[in-house]
CSV table of C-alpha atoms and ligand atoms in Angstrom, one decimal:
chain,number,residue,atom,x,y,z
A,181,MET,CA,35.9,3.8,2.9
A,182,PHE,CA,32.3,4.0,1.6
A,183,LYS,CA,30.0,6.7,3.0
A,184,VAL,CA,26.3,6.4,3.4
A,185,ASN,CA,23.7,8.9,2.1
A,186,GLU,CA,23.8,11.1,5.2
A,187,ASN,CA,20.4,12.6,4.3
A,188,TYR,CA,18.9,9.4,5.7
A,189,LEU,CA,20.5,10.2,9.1
A,190,LYS,CA,18.6,13.5,9.2
A,191,LEU,CA,15.2,11.8,9.2
A,192,PRO,CA,13.5,11.8,12.6
A,193,GLY,CA,12.4,8.2,13.6
A,194,SER,CA,9.2,7.0,12.1
A,195,TYR,CA,7.5,7.6,15.4
A,196,LEU,CA,3.8,7.7,14.6
A,197,PHE,CA,2.7,4.2,14.0
A,198,SER,CA,5.3,2.5,16.1
A,199,ASN,CA,4.3,4.7,19.0
A,200,ILE,CA,0.7,3.9,18.4
A,201,GLY,CA,1.5,0.2,18.3
A,202,LYS,CA,3.5,0.4,21.6
A,203,LYS,CA,0.7,2.2,23.4
A,204,VAL,CA,-1.9,-0.2,22.2
A,205,ARG,CA,0.2,-3.2,23.1
A,206,ALA,CA,0.8,-1.9,26.6
A,207,PHE,CA,-2.9,-1.2,27.1
A,208,THR,CA,-3.9,-4.7,25.9
A,209,GLU,CA,-1.4,-6.4,28.2
A,210,ALA,CA,-2.8,-4.4,31.2
A,211,ASN,CA,-6.4,-4.9,30.1
A,212,PRO,CA,-6.7,-8.3,28.4
A,213,ASP,CA,-10.5,-8.3,28.7
A,214,LYS,CA,-11.1,-5.0,26.8
A,215,LYS,CA,-12.1,-5.2,23.2
A,216,ILE,CA,-10.2,-2.6,21.2
A,217,ILE,CA,-11.6,-1.1,18.0
A,218,ARG,CA,-9.0,0.2,15.5
A,219,LEU,CA,-10.0,3.1,13.4
A,220,GLY,CA,-6.5,4.3,13.0
A,221,ILE,CA,-4.9,2.7,10.0
A,222,GLY,CA,-5.6,3.7,6.4
A,223,ASP,CA,-5.8,0.1,5.1
A,224,VAL,CA,-8.8,-1.5,3.5
A,225,THR,CA,-10.5,-4.5,5.0
A,226,LEU,CA,-13.0,-5.8,2.5
A,227,PRO,CA,-11.8,-8.7,0.3
A,228,LEU,CA,-11.1,-8.1,-3.4
A,229,ALA,CA,-14.2,-7.9,-5.6
A,230,PRO,CA,-15.3,-11.2,-7.3
A,231,ALA,CA,-14.6,-9.7,-10.8
A,232,VAL,CA,-11.0,-9.0,-9.7
A,233,ILE,CA,-10.6,-12.5,-8.2
A,234,ASP,CA,-11.9,-14.1,-11.4
A,235,ALA,CA,-9.3,-12.1,-13.5
A,236,LEU,CA,-6.5,-13.1,-11.1
A,237,HIS,CA,-7.5,-16.8,-11.5
A,238,LYS,CA,-7.7,-16.6,-15.2
A,239,ALA,CA,-4.4,-14.8,-15.6
A,240,THR,CA,-2.7,-17.2,-13.2
A,241,ASP,CA,-3.9,-20.1,-15.4
A,242,GLU,CA,-2.5,-18.3,-18.4
A,243,MET,CA,0.9,-18.3,-16.7
A,244,ALA,CA,0.8,-22.1,-16.4
A,245,VAL,CA,0.6,-22.6,-20.2
A,246,GLN,CA,3.5,-22.2,-22.6
A,247,GLU,CA,1.5,-20.3,-25.2
A,248,THR,CA,0.0,-17.8,-22.8
A,249,PHE,CA,2.9,-17.4,-20.3
A,250,LYS,CA,4.1,-13.9,-19.8
A,251,GLY,CA,7.6,-12.7,-18.8
A,252,TYR,CA,8.6,-9.1,-18.4
A,253,SER,CA,5.8,-6.6,-18.9
A,254,PRO,CA,6.3,-3.7,-21.4
A,255,ASP,CA,8.1,-0.7,-19.9
A,256,LEU,CA,5.0,1.4,-19.5
A,257,GLY,CA,2.7,-1.5,-18.6
A,258,TYR,CA,0.3,-3.6,-20.7
A,259,GLU,CA,-1.7,-1.7,-23.3
A,260,PHE,CA,-4.9,-3.4,-22.2
A,261,LEU,CA,-4.6,-1.7,-18.8
A,262,ARG,CA,-3.5,1.7,-20.1
A,263,SER,CA,-6.4,1.7,-22.6
A,264,ALA,CA,-8.9,0.9,-19.8
A,265,ILE,CA,-7.4,3.8,-17.7
A,266,ALA,CA,-7.4,6.3,-20.6
A,267,LYS,CA,-11.0,5.4,-21.4
A,268,ASN,CA,-12.5,5.2,-17.9
A,269,ASP,CA,-10.5,7.6,-15.8
A,270,TYR,CA,-9.9,10.3,-18.4
A,271,LYS,CA,-12.0,10.0,-21.6
A,272,ALA,CA,-15.2,9.5,-19.5
A,273,ARG,CA,-14.3,12.9,-17.8
A,274,GLY,CA,-13.8,14.7,-21.0
A,275,VAL,CA,-10.0,14.5,-20.8
A,276,THR,CA,-7.7,13.0,-23.5
A,277,ILE,CA,-4.7,11.2,-22.2
A,278,ALA,CA,-2.5,9.3,-24.7
A,279,LEU,CA,-1.4,5.7,-23.8
A,280,ASP,CA,2.2,6.7,-23.7
A,281,GLU,CA,1.4,9.3,-21.1
A,282,ILE,CA,0.4,6.6,-18.6
A,283,PHE,CA,3.0,4.6,-16.6
A,284,ILE,CA,1.8,1.6,-14.7
A,285,SER,CA,3.5,1.0,-11.4
A,286,ASP,CA,3.2,-1.0,-8.2
A,287,GLY,CA,1.4,1.9,-6.4
A,288,ALA,CA,1.3,5.5,-5.5
A,289,LYS,CA,3.7,5.3,-2.6
A,290,SER,CA,6.5,4.3,-4.9
A,291,ASP,CA,5.6,6.8,-7.5
A,292,SER,CA,5.3,9.7,-5.1
A,293,GLY,CA,8.6,8.7,-3.6
A,294,ASN,CA,10.4,8.1,-6.9
A,295,ILE,CA,9.1,11.1,-8.9
A,296,GLY,CA,11.7,13.3,-7.2
A,297,ASP,CA,14.4,11.5,-9.2
A,298,ILE,CA,13.7,13.6,-12.3
A,299,PHE,CA,14.0,16.9,-10.5
A,300,ASP,CA,17.0,19.0,-9.5
A,301,VAL,CA,18.2,18.7,-5.9
A,302,ASN,CA,17.9,22.4,-5.5
A,303,ASN,CA,14.2,22.6,-6.3
A,304,LYS,CA,12.1,23.9,-3.5
A,305,ILE,CA,9.1,21.9,-2.5
A,306,ALA,CA,5.8,23.0,-1.0
A,307,VAL,CA,3.6,20.7,0.9
A,308,CYS,CA,0.3,20.9,2.7
A,309,ASP,CA,0.6,20.7,6.5
A,310,PRO,CA,-0.6,18.1,7.7
A,311,VAL,CA,0.4,15.8,4.9
A,312,TYR,CA,1.0,12.2,3.8
A,313,PRO,CA,4.5,11.9,5.2
A,314,VAL,CA,6.1,10.2,2.1
A,315,TYR,CA,6.4,13.5,0.2
A,316,VAL,CA,8.6,15.2,2.7
A,317,ASP,CA,10.6,12.1,3.8
A,318,THR,CA,11.6,11.1,0.3
A,319,ASN,CA,12.7,14.7,-0.5
A,320,VAL,CA,14.8,14.6,2.7
A,321,MET,CA,16.4,11.4,1.4
A,322,ALA,CA,17.2,13.3,-1.8
A,323,GLY,CA,18.8,16.1,0.1
A,324,ARG,CA,16.2,18.7,-0.9
A,325,CYS,CA,14.8,19.7,2.5
A,326,GLY,CA,17.6,21.4,4.4
A,327,GLU,CA,17.8,20.9,8.2
A,328,TYR,CA,15.2,19.6,10.6
A,329,ASP,CA,14.2,21.8,13.6
A,330,PRO,CA,12.9,19.4,16.3
A,331,VAL,CA,11.3,22.3,18.1
A,332,THR,CA,9.1,23.6,15.2
A,333,GLU,CA,9.1,20.1,13.6
A,334,ARG,CA,9.8,21.7,10.3
A,335,TRP,CA,12.5,21.4,7.6
A,336,SER,CA,14.4,24.6,6.8
A,337,ASN,CA,14.0,24.3,3.0
A,338,VAL,CA,10.4,23.3,2.8
A,339,ILE,CA,7.4,25.6,2.2
A,340,TYR,CA,4.6,24.4,4.6
A,341,MET,CA,1.1,25.3,3.6
A,342,PRO,CA,-1.1,25.0,6.8
A,343,CYS,CA,-4.5,23.4,6.3
A,344,THR,CA,-6.6,24.1,9.4
A,345,LYS,CA,-10.1,24.7,10.4
A,346,GLU,CA,-9.4,28.4,9.9
A,347,ASN,CA,-8.9,27.9,6.1
A,348,ASN,CA,-11.4,25.1,5.8
A,349,PHE,CA,-8.4,22.7,5.3
A,350,ALA,CA,-7.6,24.2,1.9
A,351,PRO,CA,-4.0,25.5,1.5
A,352,LYS,CA,-3.5,29.1,0.5
A,353,LEU,CA,-1.2,29.9,-2.5
A,354,PRO,CA,2.3,30.2,-0.9
A,355,GLU,CA,3.9,33.6,-0.6
A,356,GLU,CA,7.4,32.1,-1.2
A,357,THR,CA,7.6,30.6,-4.7
A,358,PRO,CA,8.1,26.8,-4.8
A,359,ASP,CA,9.4,24.7,-7.7
A,360,ILE,CA,7.4,21.6,-6.9
A,361,ILE,CA,4.0,21.7,-5.3
A,362,TYR,CA,2.6,18.5,-3.7
A,363,LEU,CA,-1.2,18.5,-3.6
A,364,CYS,CA,-3.4,15.5,-2.5
A,365,PHE,CA,-7.1,15.7,-3.0
A,366,PRO,CA,-9.3,14.1,-1.6
A,367,ASN,CA,-6.8,14.6,1.2
A,368,ASN,CA,-5.1,12.2,3.6
A,369,PRO,CA,-5.3,12.9,6.5
A,370,THR,CA,-7.9,15.7,6.6
A,371,GLY,CA,-10.4,14.2,4.3
A,372,SER,CA,-10.9,17.6,2.6
A,373,ALA,CA,-11.6,18.0,-1.1
A,374,ILE,CA,-11.1,20.8,-3.5
A,375,THR,CA,-13.5,22.3,-6.0
A,376,LYS,CA,-12.6,22.5,-9.7
A,377,ALA,CA,-12.6,26.3,-9.4
A,378,GLU,CA,-10.1,26.2,-6.5
A,379,LEU,CA,-7.9,23.7,-8.2
A,380,GLN,CA,-7.9,25.9,-11.3
A,381,LYS,CA,-6.3,28.6,-9.2
A,382,TRP,CA,-3.4,26.2,-8.4
A,383,VAL,CA,-2.9,25.3,-12.0
A,384,ASP,CA,-2.9,29.0,-13.0
A,385,TYR,CA,-0.4,29.7,-10.2
A,386,ALA,CA,1.9,26.9,-11.2
A,387,LEU,CA,1.8,28.0,-14.8
A,388,GLU,CA,2.6,31.6,-13.8
A,389,LYS,CA,5.5,30.6,-11.6
A,390,GLY,CA,6.9,27.8,-13.7
A,391,ALA,CA,6.2,25.3,-10.9
A,392,VAL,CA,5.2,21.7,-11.3
A,393,ILE,CA,2.2,20.2,-9.3
A,394,ILE,CA,2.4,16.6,-8.2
A,395,TYR,CA,-1.2,15.7,-7.8
A,396,ASP,CA,-1.9,12.7,-5.7
A,397,ALA,CA,-5.5,11.5,-6.5
A,398,ALA,CA,-5.3,8.2,-4.6
A,399,TYR,CA,-8.7,8.8,-3.1
A,400,GLU,CA,-10.4,9.9,-6.3
A,401,ALA,CA,-13.0,7.1,-6.1
A,402,TYR,CA,-14.4,8.5,-2.9
A,403,ILE,CA,-15.5,11.8,-4.4
A,404,SER,CA,-19.3,12.3,-4.0
A,405,GLU,CA,-19.8,16.0,-4.7
A,406,GLU,CA,-20.4,17.3,-8.1
A,407,ASP,CA,-18.0,20.2,-8.2
A,408,VAL,CA,-15.0,18.2,-7.0
A,409,PRO,CA,-12.7,17.3,-9.9
A,410,HIS,CA,-11.7,13.6,-10.4
A,411,THR,CA,-8.5,14.5,-12.2
A,412,ILE,CA,-6.4,17.6,-12.2
A,413,TYR,CA,-6.5,17.5,-16.0
A,414,GLU,CA,-10.2,18.7,-15.8
A,415,CYS,CA,-8.5,22.1,-15.2
A,416,GLU,CA,-7.4,24.3,-18.1
A,417,GLY,CA,-3.7,24.2,-18.7
A,418,ALA,CA,-3.0,21.4,-16.2
A,419,LYS,CA,-1.3,19.3,-18.9
A,420,ARG,CA,1.4,21.9,-19.0
A,421,CYS,CA,2.1,21.9,-15.2
A,422,ALA,CA,0.9,18.7,-13.5
A,423,ILE,CA,1.8,15.1,-12.9
A,424,GLU,CA,-1.0,12.9,-11.6
A,425,LEU,CA,-0.6,9.9,-9.3
A,426,ARG,CA,-3.2,7.2,-9.0
A,427,SER,CA,-3.6,4.0,-7.0
A,428,PHE,CA,-5.8,0.9,-7.1
A,429,SER,CA,-5.3,0.5,-3.3
A,430,LYS,CA,-8.3,2.5,-2.1
A,431,ASN,CA,-10.6,2.3,-5.1
A,432,ALA,CA,-10.4,-1.4,-5.5
A,433,GLY,CA,-8.7,-2.8,-2.3
A,434,PHE,CA,-5.3,-3.5,-3.9
A,435,THR,CA,-3.3,-2.4,-0.8
A,436,GLY,CA,-1.8,-5.9,-0.7
A,437,THR,CA,-2.1,-6.6,-4.4
A,438,ARG,CA,-0.1,-3.5,-5.5
A,439,LEU,CA,-1.0,-1.5,-8.6
A,440,GLY,CA,-1.0,2.2,-9.5
A,441,PHE,CA,0.0,4.6,-12.3
A,442,THR,CA,1.4,8.0,-13.0
A,443,VAL,CA,0.3,10.3,-15.8
A,444,ILE,CA,2.8,12.7,-17.3
A,445,PRO,CA,1.5,14.6,-20.3
A,446,LYS,CA,3.9,15.3,-23.1
A,447,GLU,CA,3.1,19.0,-22.9
A,448,LEU,CA,4.7,19.2,-19.5
A,449,LYS,CA,8.2,20.6,-20.1
A,450,SER,CA,11.1,22.3,-18.4
A,451,GLY,CA,12.5,24.4,-21.2
A,452,ASP,CA,12.6,21.9,-24.1
A,453,VAL,CA,12.8,18.8,-21.9
A,454,MET,CA,9.7,16.7,-21.7
A,455,LEU,CA,9.2,15.3,-18.2
A,456,ASN,CA,7.5,12.4,-19.9
A,457,SER,CA,10.7,11.3,-21.5
A,458,LEU,CA,12.7,11.6,-18.3
A,459,TRP,CA,10.2,9.5,-16.4
A,460,ALA,CA,10.1,7.0,-19.2
A,461,ARG,CA,13.9,6.7,-18.9
A,462,ARG,CA,13.7,6.4,-15.1
A,463,HIS,CA,10.8,3.9,-15.3
A,464,GLY,CA,12.6,1.7,-17.9
A,465,THR,CA,15.8,1.7,-16.0
A,466,LYS,CA,14.7,1.2,-12.4
A,467,PHE,CA,11.4,-0.6,-12.6
A,468,ASN,CA,10.6,-3.9,-14.3
A,469,GLY,CA,6.9,-3.7,-14.3
A,470,ALA,CA,3.9,-4.7,-12.2
A,471,PRO,CA,3.1,-8.4,-12.6
A,472,TYR,CA,0.9,-9.5,-15.5
A,473,ILE,CA,-1.7,-11.1,-13.3
A,474,ILE,CA,-2.0,-7.9,-11.3
A,475,GLN,CA,-2.4,-5.8,-14.4
A,476,ARG,CA,-5.2,-8.2,-15.5
A,477,ALA,CA,-6.8,-7.7,-12.1
A,478,GLY,CA,-6.5,-4.0,-12.6
A,479,GLU,CA,-8.2,-4.2,-16.0
A,480,ALA,CA,-11.1,-6.1,-14.3
A,481,VAL,CA,-11.7,-3.1,-12.0
A,482,TYR,CA,-12.9,-1.3,-15.2
A,483,SER,CA,-15.2,-4.1,-16.4
A,484,GLU,CA,-19.0,-3.5,-15.8
A,485,GLU,CA,-19.0,-6.0,-13.0
A,486,GLY,CA,-15.8,-4.7,-11.5
A,487,LYS,CA,-17.1,-1.1,-11.5
A,488,LYS,CA,-20.3,-2.2,-9.9
A,489,GLN,CA,-18.6,-4.3,-7.2
A,490,THR,CA,-15.9,-1.7,-6.3
A,491,LYS,CA,-18.5,1.0,-6.2
A,492,GLU,CA,-20.4,-1.1,-3.6
A,493,GLN,CA,-17.2,-1.4,-1.5
A,494,ILE,CA,-16.7,2.3,-1.6
A,495,ALA,CA,-20.3,2.9,-0.6
A,496,TYR,CA,-19.8,0.5,2.3
A,497,TYR,CA,-16.8,2.5,3.6
A,498,MET,CA,-18.5,5.8,3.0
A,499,ASN,CA,-21.5,4.7,5.0
A,500,ASN,CA,-19.0,4.1,7.8
A,501,ALA,CA,-17.7,7.6,7.2
A,502,LYS,CA,-21.2,9.0,7.6
A,503,VAL,CA,-21.7,7.0,10.8
A,504,ILE,CA,-18.5,8.5,12.2
A,505,ARG,CA,-19.1,12.0,11.0
A,506,GLU,CA,-22.7,12.3,12.0
A,507,GLY,CA,-22.2,10.5,15.3
A,508,LEU,CA,-19.3,12.7,16.4
A,509,ALA,CA,-21.0,15.9,15.2
A,510,GLY,CA,-24.1,14.9,17.2
A,511,ALA,CA,-21.9,14.4,20.2
A,512,GLY,CA,-20.6,17.9,19.9
A,513,TYR,CA,-17.3,17.3,18.1
A,514,SER,CA,-16.0,19.6,15.4
A,515,VAL,CA,-15.6,17.2,12.5
A,516,SER,CA,-14.7,17.5,8.8
A,517,GLY,CA,-13.9,15.1,6.0
A,518,GLY,CA,-15.8,11.9,5.4
A,519,VAL,CA,-17.8,13.2,2.4
A,520,ASN,CA,-15.4,12.8,-0.4
A,521,ALA,CA,-12.8,10.8,1.5
A,522,PRO,CA,-12.7,7.8,3.9
A,523,TYR,CA,-11.0,10.0,6.5
A,524,ILE,CA,-12.7,11.9,9.3
A,525,TRP,CA,-10.7,14.7,10.9
A,526,LEU,CA,-11.8,16.0,14.2
A,527,LYS,CA,-10.7,18.8,16.5
A,528,THR,CA,-9.6,17.4,19.8
A,529,PRO,CA,-11.9,18.5,22.6
A,530,ASP,CA,-11.1,20.4,25.8
A,531,GLU,CA,-7.7,21.8,24.6
A,532,MET,CA,-6.2,18.3,24.6
A,533,ASN,CA,-3.3,17.8,22.3
A,534,SER,CA,-3.4,15.0,19.7
A,535,TRP,CA,-1.6,12.4,21.8
A,536,GLN,CA,-3.5,13.3,25.0
A,537,PHE,CA,-6.7,12.6,23.0
A,538,PHE,CA,-5.3,9.4,21.7
A,539,ASP,CA,-4.6,8.2,25.2
A,540,TYR,CA,-8.0,9.4,26.4
A,541,LEU,CA,-9.9,7.5,23.6
A,542,LEU,CA,-7.8,4.4,24.1
A,543,GLN,CA,-8.3,4.3,27.9
A,544,GLU,CA,-11.9,5.4,28.1
A,545,ALA,CA,-13.5,4.1,24.9
A,546,ASN,CA,-10.9,1.5,23.8
A,547,VAL,CA,-10.9,3.0,20.4
A,548,VAL,CA,-7.6,3.6,18.4
A,549,GLY,CA,-7.3,6.5,16.0
A,550,THR,CA,-4.3,8.5,14.7
A,551,PRO,CA,-3.0,11.7,16.3
A,552,GLY,CA,-3.1,14.5,13.8
A,553,SER,CA,0.3,15.8,15.0
A,554,GLY,CA,1.9,12.8,13.3
A,555,PHE,CA,1.1,14.2,9.9
A,556,GLY,CA,2.8,17.6,10.5
A,557,PRO,CA,2.9,20.5,13.0
A,558,SER,CA,-0.5,21.9,11.9
A,559,GLY,CA,-2.1,18.6,12.6
A,560,GLU,CA,-1.6,19.2,16.3
A,561,GLY,CA,-4.9,19.5,18.1
A,562,TYR,CA,-6.6,17.2,15.5
A,563,PHE,CA,-7.3,13.5,15.2
A,564,ARG,CA,-7.9,11.1,12.3
A,565,LEU,CA,-10.4,8.3,12.2
A,566,THR,CA,-10.8,6.1,9.2
A,567,ALA,CA,-13.9,4.5,7.6
A,568,PHE,CA,-12.1,1.3,6.6
A,569,GLY,CA,-13.4,-0.8,9.6
A,570,SER,CA,-16.4,-3.0,9.6
A,571,TYR,CA,-19.8,-1.4,9.9
A,572,GLU,CA,-20.5,-3.1,13.2
A,573,SER,CA,-17.2,-2.1,14.8
A,574,THR,CA,-17.5,1.5,13.5
A,575,LEU,CA,-21.0,1.8,15.0
A,576,GLU,CA,-19.8,0.4,18.3
A,577,ALA,CA,-16.8,2.7,18.4
A,578,ILE,CA,-19.0,5.8,17.8
A,579,GLU,CA,-21.5,4.6,20.5
A,580,ARG,CA,-18.6,4.3,22.9
A,581,ILE,CA,-17.3,7.7,22.1
A,582,LYS,CA,-20.7,9.2,22.5
A,583,ARG,CA,-21.1,7.6,25.9
A,584,LEU,CA,-18.0,9.5,27.1
A,585,GLY,CA,-20.2,12.6,27.1
B,601,LIG,N1,-1.0,8.6,-1.5
B,601,LIG,C1,-1.7,8.8,-0.4
B,601,LIG,C2,-2.2,10.2,-0.1
B,601,LIG,C3,-2.0,7.8,0.5
B,601,LIG,O1,-2.7,8.1,1.6
B,601,LIG,C4,-1.5,6.5,0.3
B,601,LIG,C5,-1.8,5.4,1.2
B,601,LIG,O2,-2.2,5.5,2.3
B,601,LIG,C6,-0.8,6.3,-0.9
B,601,LIG,C7,-0.5,7.4,-1.7
B,601,LIG,C8,-0.2,5.0,-1.1
B,601,LIG,O3,-0.9,4.3,-2.1
B,601,LIG,P1,-0.4,2.9,-2.7
B,601,LIG,O4,-1.0,1.8,-1.8
B,601,LIG,O5,-0.9,2.9,-4.1
B,601,LIG,O6,1.1,2.8,-2.6
């Protein structure tokens, strides 16, 4: 009889967002007159930029005509998009990335989940704590994480790198040596960023230990400070130890349109084996390409109009971030993030734990956020608010929180 992949059975239920949903539904049923403001979910709300919509229309029309119709995309993605990426995301930052080092995908969630395919099952992973849950969960599915301890909420074979107020939400180099290090900057959920000098230490460490860094730069477009690197390849030697993941979701509102890419430099090797070749093999075998019309839409993000329009969207969200950060700080909360990222991370007041604060905000201010404990044990005692709402509702939410005193 067939057997299932038992690693899946080890995964604790995806409790965070379903529990939030349940609590909000119960509250709304009991209080139908209350207007709830949701600053919990990390999804964009502004419509796609006009330059992107124009490109979608144009590409759709091409699909209607025999001469310009497109079937399967090339394995790595269309060259027009990879060229735009190499030029705008890398060359413009002084980094040379070859076109065959860029792999177009349907987003960073798939890439961050799938990248484990090219690594040995016995590799040991290190993750920031708190962290985007996909890194750990997908490694559990692959059988790389050992056993789960529900008391400590940790996996036995994972190196956790706490990111708390005490270390300014920047992980320390781990004492135990990992094989695969997941870093995400600007960070979800803490909203923290890393300076180039700090990131260089990670690159040096990975090179010294023979580890690979999986660098998730999904929030790159939100960087506002000068000394924060936009790509890990700004660091010396990074091409020999790092894979970079990028997404169009948060820089251009493609969460429902789906587009991303992964960069694997050819210098990155395990012995004589190029990871680029392994990923090319994996990509060509298991993925049949992002749709042509979406790749054209992605190309439009790099047009002059597209750049201007998406920059305006980001400025809109970051203005919300400022409203949240400054409003809460003014009300006496200990807040971080919101400067290089659309996430604001706050310390829960009065010794409340993350879920107690969730209930308190829901009941008293009718505002929904995300309990920090849902992102990992070191997120306990913290809370995440996002800047993706409308300006008006963000302002109103903060006014309500301030009124709580
Ligand atoms: N990586 C991080 C850190 C994220 O927070 C998210 C989405 O919230 C993703 C990746 C997913 O990106 P995509 O929409 O491209 O799959």
